[in-house]
Amino acid sequence: MVSTTYFAPRIIHGAGSIDKLDEACRAIRTTSLFVMLSERTKQSLANHFEQLTANGISLHFFTDFQSEPTTDHLQSALHHFELSKADGILAIGGGTALDLAKALSVLAANETLTLGDIAQQEQLDKIPLIAVPTTAGTGSEVTKVTVITDTALKRKLNPGHPALIPDGVLLDPELTLSMSPKITAETGLDALAHAIEAYVSTRATAISDTFALEAIRSIGRSIRAAYQEPQNLQARDGMLQGSMFAGLAFSNSSTNLAHATARPLGTRFLLPHGLSVALMHPYVVAFGLDAAHDRYAAIADALGTESVLVFIEELNVLFELKEEAKKLLDLDELERSIPILVDDALSGNGIETNRKIPTRQDITEIYKNLVTDLMGE
Ligand SMILES: [Zn+2]
């Protein structure tokens, strides 16, 4: 099989690497930077921004977005970017800031295109982009995918194109120390799912496998400590590196059924992405185990466990994910919505690349099992 692998061109990594922000900006030759971040991050990194200004880079801040990026946020960002006349983009934050910035970097340079057109283009111009994740994470800083909810269609769009890969990445685990245990758990399990799904995907390659197994090892040995000891810098670094490797893995392979079944929970029930994926993942592993025995054995080995399924189920219990889901979901409504969720799952990515291709009935069973378990809790 012939495959093409895409990397991020420049990754500056290590505790305190945010001090290299100036170097990252020089590398993309920007003199006017459009900065996407939360108000809180803006305050906490104020001295770094003063430094950039002192070095002759003018800054235009954009903070007008919330969790889970939408086409409305993107329109607003495009509008403000045009007004700013900036020549570079810096995104500092979780998956929301990064995914919006990636879409912006391509659409701002291709005014006639929409999000839905990106994947079909051969070559795309772009505004240079630096990505600085503050969560671990989506791995969005190194992937060629952006996930944005189309508010009109009520569907998550996830176009992929190499032009969406950020040009510079700063991976500083100190920026992730303030993640709450809940976010650490949910986004950490999402990252683990990225690596596991990439590894069992029919699109996996020898290169994506290497990233996936390293991600699984790194996250497997760090996730409990990062959750239980928020200030453990080594564990935070393990999670940040792990989510980056997981990003490289799935960006060059694919995510599969856990993501396909999780996406509708986000669009229809506004359940956070990480929580949705973490909830669905055990059912999907149980469904696919018999079709990829060797692959799951290698994953178990990387996790240092006998059973992948037991490992992730135990984490879901430790992190109290079902309790959290029950707070956010109307279970009767969820049960009634199963046919719609199945339609949504079947129409998204990750079905054809699943090692065992699920039927409509299989996906219905997976959602039913989820509802039964949540009702039984
Ligand atoms: Zn994910």
Short mmCIF file of C-alpha atoms and ligand atoms in Angstrom, two decimals:
data_model
loop_
_atom_site.label_atom_id
_atom_site.label_comp_id
_atom_site.label_asym_id
_atom_site.label_seq_id
_atom_site.Cartn_x
_atom_site.Cartn_y
_atom_site.Cartn_z
CA MET A 1 0.00 0.00 0.00
CA VAL A 2 1.27 3.47 -0.89
CA SER A 3 0.63 6.16 1.72
CA THR A 4 1.62 9.79 2.32
CA THR A 5 2.44 10.97 5.84
CA TYR A 6 2.13 14.61 6.97
CA PHE A 7 4.02 16.19 9.87
CA ALA A 8 3.95 19.62 11.46
CA PRO A 9 7.03 21.47 10.12
CA ARG A 10 8.28 22.84 13.45
CA ILE A 11 7.54 21.65 16.99
CA ILE A 12 9.15 23.48 19.91
CA HIS A 13 8.69 21.30 22.95
CA GLY A 14 9.48 21.36 26.67
CA ALA A 15 8.58 23.00 29.98
CA GLY A 16 8.99 26.76 29.55
CA SER A 17 8.96 26.61 25.74
CA ILE A 18 6.38 29.43 25.68
CA ASP A 19 9.46 31.64 26.09
CA LYS A 20 10.24 30.72 22.45
CA LEU A 21 7.05 32.36 21.18
CA ASP A 22 9.11 35.12 19.63
CA GLU A 23 11.24 32.56 17.77
CA ALA A 24 8.10 30.83 16.47
CA CYS A 25 6.74 34.17 15.23
CA ARG A 26 10.00 35.03 13.47
CA ALA A 27 9.89 31.67 11.71
CA ILE A 28 6.56 32.52 10.04
CA ARG A 29 7.83 36.06 9.24
CA THR A 30 4.82 37.79 10.75
CA THR A 31 4.71 41.50 11.60
CA SER A 32 1.00 41.61 12.42
CA LEU A 33 -0.47 38.74 14.37
CA PHE A 34 -4.14 37.75 14.85
CA VAL A 35 -4.24 36.08 18.27
CA MET A 36 -7.09 33.68 19.13
CA LEU A 37 -7.39 32.77 22.80
CA SER A 38 -9.62 33.04 25.86
CA GLU A 39 -9.70 36.20 27.95
CA ARG A 40 -8.09 34.27 30.82
CA THR A 41 -5.19 33.02 28.71
CA LYS A 42 -4.69 36.55 27.38
CA GLN A 43 -4.28 37.83 30.95
CA SER A 44 -2.01 35.02 32.09
CA LEU A 45 0.41 35.43 29.16
CA ALA A 46 0.37 39.25 29.16
CA ASN A 47 4.15 39.55 29.61
CA HIS A 48 4.80 37.37 26.55
CA PHE A 49 2.55 39.59 24.45
CA GLU A 50 4.35 42.71 25.70
CA GLN A 51 7.57 41.09 24.52
CA LEU A 52 6.17 40.47 21.04
CA THR A 53 4.96 44.06 20.81
CA ALA A 54 8.36 45.32 21.95
CA ASN A 55 9.88 43.28 19.12
CA GLY A 56 7.76 45.10 16.55
CA ILE A 57 4.86 42.66 16.07
CA SER A 58 1.43 44.28 16.23
CA LEU A 59 -1.22 42.14 17.94
CA HIS A 60 -4.97 41.82 17.26
CA PHE A 61 -6.77 39.77 19.89
CA PHE A 62 -9.87 37.68 19.18
CA THR A 63 -11.65 36.11 22.16
CA ASP A 64 -15.18 35.83 20.74
CA PHE A 65 -15.77 32.04 20.91
CA GLN A 66 -16.82 29.38 23.43
CA SER A 67 -16.23 25.67 23.78
CA GLU A 68 -17.09 23.50 20.75
CA PRO A 69 -16.36 25.61 17.65
CA THR A 70 -19.18 26.50 15.23
CA THR A 71 -19.53 28.07 11.79
CA ASP A 72 -20.86 31.20 13.56
CA HIS A 73 -17.59 31.58 15.50
CA LEU A 74 -15.70 31.05 12.25
CA GLN A 75 -17.67 33.77 10.41
CA SER A 76 -16.96 36.17 13.23
CA ALA A 77 -13.25 35.30 13.21
CA LEU A 78 -13.05 35.76 9.41
CA HIS A 79 -14.69 39.16 9.69
CA HIS A 80 -12.33 40.36 12.44
CA PHE A 81 -9.32 38.91 10.69
CA GLU A 82 -10.09 40.91 7.54
CA LEU A 83 -10.42 44.10 9.57
CA SER A 84 -7.10 43.40 11.33
CA LYS A 85 -5.10 43.01 8.09
CA ALA A 86 -2.86 40.61 10.02
CA ASP A 87 -0.34 38.41 8.18
CA GLY A 88 -0.09 35.61 10.72
CA ILE A 89 -2.31 33.75 13.19
CA LEU A 90 -1.50 32.55 16.70
CA ALA A 91 -3.96 30.23 18.49
CA ILE A 92 -3.46 29.45 22.16
CA GLY A 93 -6.02 27.19 23.82
CA GLY A 94 -7.86 23.91 23.63
CA GLY A 95 -9.23 22.24 20.53
CA THR A 96 -11.77 25.01 19.99
CA ALA A 97 -9.24 27.81 19.54
CA LEU A 98 -6.95 25.61 17.47
CA ASP A 99 -9.64 24.21 15.17
CA LEU A 100 -11.13 27.65 14.53
CA ALA A 101 -7.69 29.10 13.81
CA LYS A 102 -6.86 26.27 11.38
CA ALA A 103 -10.08 26.83 9.41
CA LEU A 104 -9.46 30.59 9.52
CA SER A 105 -5.88 30.25 8.26
CA VAL A 106 -7.13 28.52 5.09
CA LEU A 107 -10.44 30.33 4.48
CA ALA A 108 -8.93 33.79 5.03
CA ALA A 109 -6.52 33.08 2.17
CA ASN A 110 -9.21 31.56 -0.10
CA GLU A 111 -12.19 33.89 0.04
CA THR A 112 -14.36 32.01 -2.43
CA LEU A 113 -14.15 28.70 -0.56
CA THR A 114 -16.30 27.40 2.28
CA LEU A 115 -15.46 24.79 4.91
CA GLY A 116 -17.15 22.10 2.81
CA ASP A 117 -14.85 22.81 -0.18
CA ILE A 118 -11.51 22.46 1.60
CA ALA A 119 -11.03 18.70 1.34
CA GLN A 120 -11.44 18.61 -2.47
CA GLN A 121 -8.75 21.22 -3.25
CA GLU A 122 -5.37 20.07 -4.46
CA GLN A 123 -3.34 23.13 -3.44
CA LEU A 124 -4.45 25.73 -0.93
CA ASP A 125 -2.91 29.05 0.06
CA LYS A 126 -2.94 29.81 3.76
CA ILE A 127 -2.11 32.43 6.37
CA PRO A 128 0.81 31.09 8.47
CA LEU A 129 -0.38 29.68 11.79
CA ILE A 130 1.25 28.97 15.14
CA ALA A 131 -0.65 26.60 17.47
CA VAL A 132 -0.09 26.44 21.21
CA PRO A 133 -2.27 23.84 22.96
CA THR A 134 -3.26 24.45 26.58
CA THR A 135 -5.02 21.11 26.91
CA ALA A 136 -3.89 17.55 26.23
CA GLY A 137 -5.85 17.07 24.14
CA THR A 138 -7.16 16.99 20.75
CA GLY A 139 -3.76 16.82 19.09
CA SER A 140 -5.19 19.48 16.78
CA GLU A 141 -1.82 21.28 16.79
CA VAL A 142 -0.40 18.63 14.43
CA THR A 143 -3.43 17.26 12.56
CA LYS A 144 -4.70 18.06 9.08
CA VAL A 145 -8.30 18.02 10.28
CA THR A 146 -10.51 20.71 11.76
CA VAL A 147 -13.78 19.87 13.49
CA ILE A 148 -16.42 22.58 13.36
CA THR A 149 -20.17 22.32 13.96
CA ASP A 150 -22.29 23.67 11.13
CA THR A 151 -25.01 25.51 13.04
CA ALA A 152 -27.44 25.37 10.10
CA LEU A 153 -26.97 21.67 9.31
CA LYS A 154 -26.62 20.66 13.00
CA ARG A 155 -23.72 18.46 11.95
CA LYS A 156 -20.04 18.35 12.76
CA LEU A 157 -17.95 19.01 9.67
CA ASN A 158 -14.42 17.60 9.79
CA PRO A 159 -12.64 18.47 6.56
CA GLY A 160 -9.06 17.30 6.18
CA HIS A 161 -6.29 18.93 4.13
CA PRO A 162 -2.51 19.21 4.64
CA ALA A 163 -2.84 23.03 4.50
CA LEU A 164 -4.71 22.83 7.82
CA ILE A 165 -1.56 21.64 9.64
CA PRO A 166 -0.15 24.51 11.73
CA ASP A 167 3.24 25.85 10.57
CA GLY A 168 4.63 26.18 14.06
CA VAL A 169 3.76 24.37 17.31
CA LEU A 170 4.72 25.23 20.87
CA LEU A 171 4.23 22.33 23.28
CA ASP A 172 4.68 23.62 26.81
CA PRO A 173 3.35 21.32 29.57
CA GLU A 174 3.36 24.22 32.05
CA LEU A 175 0.43 25.72 30.10
CA THR A 176 -1.61 22.59 30.84
CA LEU A 177 -1.11 22.61 34.64
CA SER A 178 -4.33 24.55 35.18
CA MET A 179 -6.53 21.96 33.44
CA SER A 180 -9.20 20.73 35.85
CA PRO A 181 -9.25 16.99 36.68
CA LYS A 182 -12.51 16.67 34.72
CA ILE A 183 -11.05 18.20 31.53
CA THR A 184 -7.81 16.25 32.06
CA ALA A 185 -9.81 13.01 32.20
CA GLU A 186 -12.12 13.67 29.27
CA THR A 187 -9.58 15.11 26.85
CA GLY A 188 -6.98 12.55 27.95
CA LEU A 189 -9.31 9.66 27.14
CA ASP A 190 -10.15 11.32 23.83
CA ALA A 191 -6.43 11.40 23.00
CA LEU A 192 -6.10 7.75 23.99
CA ALA A 193 -9.05 6.94 21.72
CA HIS A 194 -7.34 8.82 18.85
CA ALA A 195 -4.29 6.59 19.21
CA ILE A 196 -6.22 3.32 19.65
CA GLU A 197 -8.62 4.06 16.79
CA ALA A 198 -5.72 5.06 14.52
CA TYR A 199 -3.96 1.82 15.36
CA VAL A 200 -6.94 -0.43 14.61
CA SER A 201 -8.02 1.57 11.54
CA THR A 202 -7.89 -0.07 8.12
CA ARG A 203 -5.91 3.02 7.06
CA ALA A 204 -3.13 2.44 9.59
CA THR A 205 0.43 2.47 8.19
CA ALA A 206 3.79 1.50 9.68
CA ILE A 207 4.42 5.22 10.33
CA SER A 208 1.04 5.97 11.94
CA ASP A 209 1.43 2.77 14.01
CA THR A 210 4.69 4.08 15.47
CA PHE A 211 3.03 7.32 16.56
CA ALA A 212 -0.04 5.47 17.85
CA LEU A 213 1.89 3.04 20.05
CA GLU A 214 4.08 5.81 21.48
CA ALA A 215 0.94 7.83 22.23
CA ILE A 216 -0.68 4.82 23.92
CA ARG A 217 2.43 4.20 26.06
CA SER A 218 2.80 7.85 27.01
CA ILE A 219 -0.87 8.43 27.87
CA GLY A 220 -1.19 5.03 29.55
CA ARG A 221 1.57 5.79 32.04
CA SER A 222 0.57 9.46 32.65
CA ILE A 223 -3.20 9.74 32.70
CA ARG A 224 -3.89 8.67 36.29
CA ALA A 225 -1.14 10.89 37.74
CA ALA A 226 -2.22 13.88 35.62
CA TYR A 227 -5.76 13.42 36.96
CA GLN A 228 -4.83 12.84 40.60
CA GLU A 229 -1.88 15.29 40.86
CA PRO A 230 -2.66 18.30 38.65
CA GLN A 231 0.74 19.90 39.34
CA ASN A 232 2.72 16.81 38.28
CA LEU A 233 4.71 18.34 35.40
CA GLN A 234 6.11 15.03 34.22
CA ALA A 235 2.63 13.54 33.94
CA ARG A 236 1.40 16.68 32.18
CA ASP A 237 4.27 16.43 29.73
CA GLY A 238 3.47 12.75 29.14
CA MET A 239 -0.13 13.67 28.34
CA LEU A 240 0.83 16.58 26.08
CA GLN A 241 3.37 14.54 24.13
CA GLY A 242 0.95 11.63 24.04
CA SER A 243 -1.87 13.71 22.62
CA MET A 244 0.50 15.16 20.00
CA PHE A 245 1.64 11.67 18.96
CA ALA A 246 -2.01 10.55 18.92
CA GLY A 247 -2.78 13.52 16.64
CA LEU A 248 -0.02 12.51 14.24
CA ALA A 249 -1.35 8.94 14.35
CA PHE A 250 -5.01 9.60 13.53
CA SER A 251 -4.27 12.47 11.15
CA ASN A 252 -2.28 10.00 9.05
CA SER A 253 -4.66 7.07 9.64
CA SER A 254 -8.20 7.78 10.86
CA THR A 255 -10.50 7.78 13.82
CA ASN A 256 -13.30 5.24 13.66
CA LEU A 257 -16.54 4.10 15.22
CA ALA A 258 -15.99 5.64 18.67
CA HIS A 259 -15.74 9.05 17.01
CA ALA A 260 -18.52 8.32 14.50
CA THR A 261 -20.93 7.43 17.34
CA ALA A 262 -19.68 10.23 19.64
CA ARG A 263 -20.11 13.11 17.19
CA PRO A 264 -23.95 13.02 17.22
CA LEU A 265 -23.93 13.21 21.05
CA GLY A 266 -22.06 16.49 20.63
CA THR A 267 -24.29 17.97 17.94
CA ARG A 268 -27.67 16.71 19.25
CA PHE A 269 -27.04 16.79 23.02
CA LEU A 270 -24.15 19.27 23.32
CA LEU A 271 -22.09 16.69 25.21
CA PRO A 272 -18.40 17.75 25.19
CA HIS A 273 -16.32 15.92 22.56
CA GLY A 274 -13.92 14.21 24.96
CA LEU A 275 -16.71 12.96 27.22
CA SER A 276 -18.72 11.67 24.24
CA VAL A 277 -15.77 9.75 22.82
CA ALA A 278 -14.72 8.35 26.21
CA LEU A 279 -18.29 7.14 26.83
CA MET A 280 -18.63 5.41 23.46
CA HIS A 281 -15.14 3.93 23.28
CA PRO A 282 -15.63 0.83 25.52
CA TYR A 283 -18.73 -0.27 23.54
CA VAL A 284 -16.83 0.16 20.29
CA VAL A 285 -13.81 -1.80 21.55
CA ALA A 286 -16.12 -4.59 22.74
CA PHE A 287 -17.77 -4.63 19.30
CA GLY A 288 -14.51 -4.75 17.33
CA LEU A 289 -12.23 -6.90 19.52
CA ASP A 290 -12.74 -10.14 17.64
CA ALA A 291 -11.90 -8.50 14.29
CA ALA A 292 -8.51 -7.15 15.41
CA HIS A 293 -7.15 -9.51 18.05
CA ASP A 294 -3.47 -8.95 17.24
CA ARG A 295 -3.86 -5.19 17.13
CA TYR A 296 -5.61 -5.03 20.49
CA ALA A 297 -2.98 -7.35 21.97
CA ALA A 298 -0.25 -4.90 20.91
CA ILE A 299 -2.25 -2.02 22.44
CA ALA A 300 -2.66 -3.95 25.71
CA ASP A 301 1.09 -4.52 25.70
CA ALA A 302 1.77 -0.79 25.24
CA LEU A 303 -0.63 -0.03 28.11
CA GLY A 304 0.95 -2.68 30.31
CA THR A 305 -2.37 -4.43 30.83
CA GLU A 306 -4.06 -7.74 30.01
CA SER A 307 -7.17 -6.18 28.49
CA VAL A 308 -7.65 -2.87 26.67
CA LEU A 309 -11.36 -3.01 27.42
CA VAL A 310 -10.84 -3.41 31.18
CA PHE A 311 -8.19 -0.67 31.16
CA ILE A 312 -10.45 1.96 29.59
CA GLU A 313 -13.54 0.85 31.53
CA GLU A 314 -11.64 1.25 34.80
CA LEU A 315 -10.59 4.76 33.81
CA ASN A 316 -14.18 5.66 32.94
CA VAL A 317 -15.21 4.52 36.43
CA LEU A 318 -12.30 6.31 38.18
CA PHE A 319 -13.13 9.53 36.31
CA GLU A 320 -16.88 9.15 37.04
CA LEU A 321 -17.80 9.73 33.40
CA LYS A 322 -21.21 8.07 33.54
CA GLU A 323 -22.21 10.27 36.47
CA GLU A 324 -21.07 13.31 34.49
CA ALA A 325 -22.96 12.17 31.38
CA LYS A 326 -26.15 11.65 33.39
CA LYS A 327 -25.95 15.24 34.61
CA LEU A 328 -25.83 16.49 31.02
CA LEU A 329 -28.18 14.06 29.25
CA ASP A 330 -31.94 13.58 29.28
CA LEU A 331 -31.91 9.76 29.13
CA ASP A 332 -35.50 9.38 27.86
CA GLU A 333 -34.78 11.85 25.10
CA LEU A 334 -31.53 10.00 24.37
CA GLU A 335 -33.36 6.69 24.06
CA ARG A 336 -35.99 8.19 21.73
CA SER A 337 -33.24 9.73 19.59
CA ILE A 338 -31.36 6.51 18.87
CA PRO A 339 -32.59 6.20 15.23
CA ILE A 340 -31.44 9.77 14.52
CA LEU A 341 -28.10 9.19 16.25
CA VAL A 342 -27.60 6.07 14.12
CA ASP A 343 -28.35 8.03 10.93
CA ASP A 344 -25.89 10.73 11.98
CA ALA A 345 -23.19 8.18 12.84
CA LEU A 346 -23.60 6.39 9.51
CA SER A 347 -23.34 9.65 7.56
CA GLY A 348 -20.06 10.73 9.19
CA ASN A 349 -16.44 9.58 8.91
CA GLY A 350 -15.09 6.48 10.61
CA ILE A 351 -17.50 3.78 9.48
CA GLU A 352 -15.71 2.45 6.38
CA THR A 353 -12.30 2.48 8.08
CA ASN A 354 -13.49 0.56 11.15
CA ARG A 355 -11.75 -2.85 11.16
CA LYS A 356 -15.19 -4.44 11.50
CA ILE A 357 -17.70 -2.45 9.47
CA PRO A 358 -20.84 -1.94 11.57
CA THR A 359 -24.38 -2.35 10.27
CA ARG A 360 -27.24 -0.05 11.25
CA GLN A 361 -28.31 -2.75 13.71
CA ASP A 362 -24.81 -2.92 15.26
CA ILE A 363 -24.76 0.84 15.88
CA THR A 364 -28.29 0.75 17.27
CA GLU A 365 -27.15 -1.94 19.74
CA ILE A 366 -24.14 0.16 20.77
CA TYR A 367 -26.35 3.16 21.61
CA LYS A 368 -28.89 0.92 23.37
CA ASN A 369 -26.12 -0.52 25.54
CA LEU A 370 -25.05 2.99 26.47
CA VAL A 371 -28.61 4.00 27.43
CA THR A 372 -29.13 0.79 29.44
CA ASP A 373 -25.88 1.31 31.34
CA LEU A 374 -26.62 4.97 32.07
CA MET A 375 -30.16 4.14 33.26
CA GLY A 376 -28.84 1.33 35.45
CA GLU A 377 -26.31 3.53 37.23
ZN ZN B 1 -11.45 13.06 19.44
#
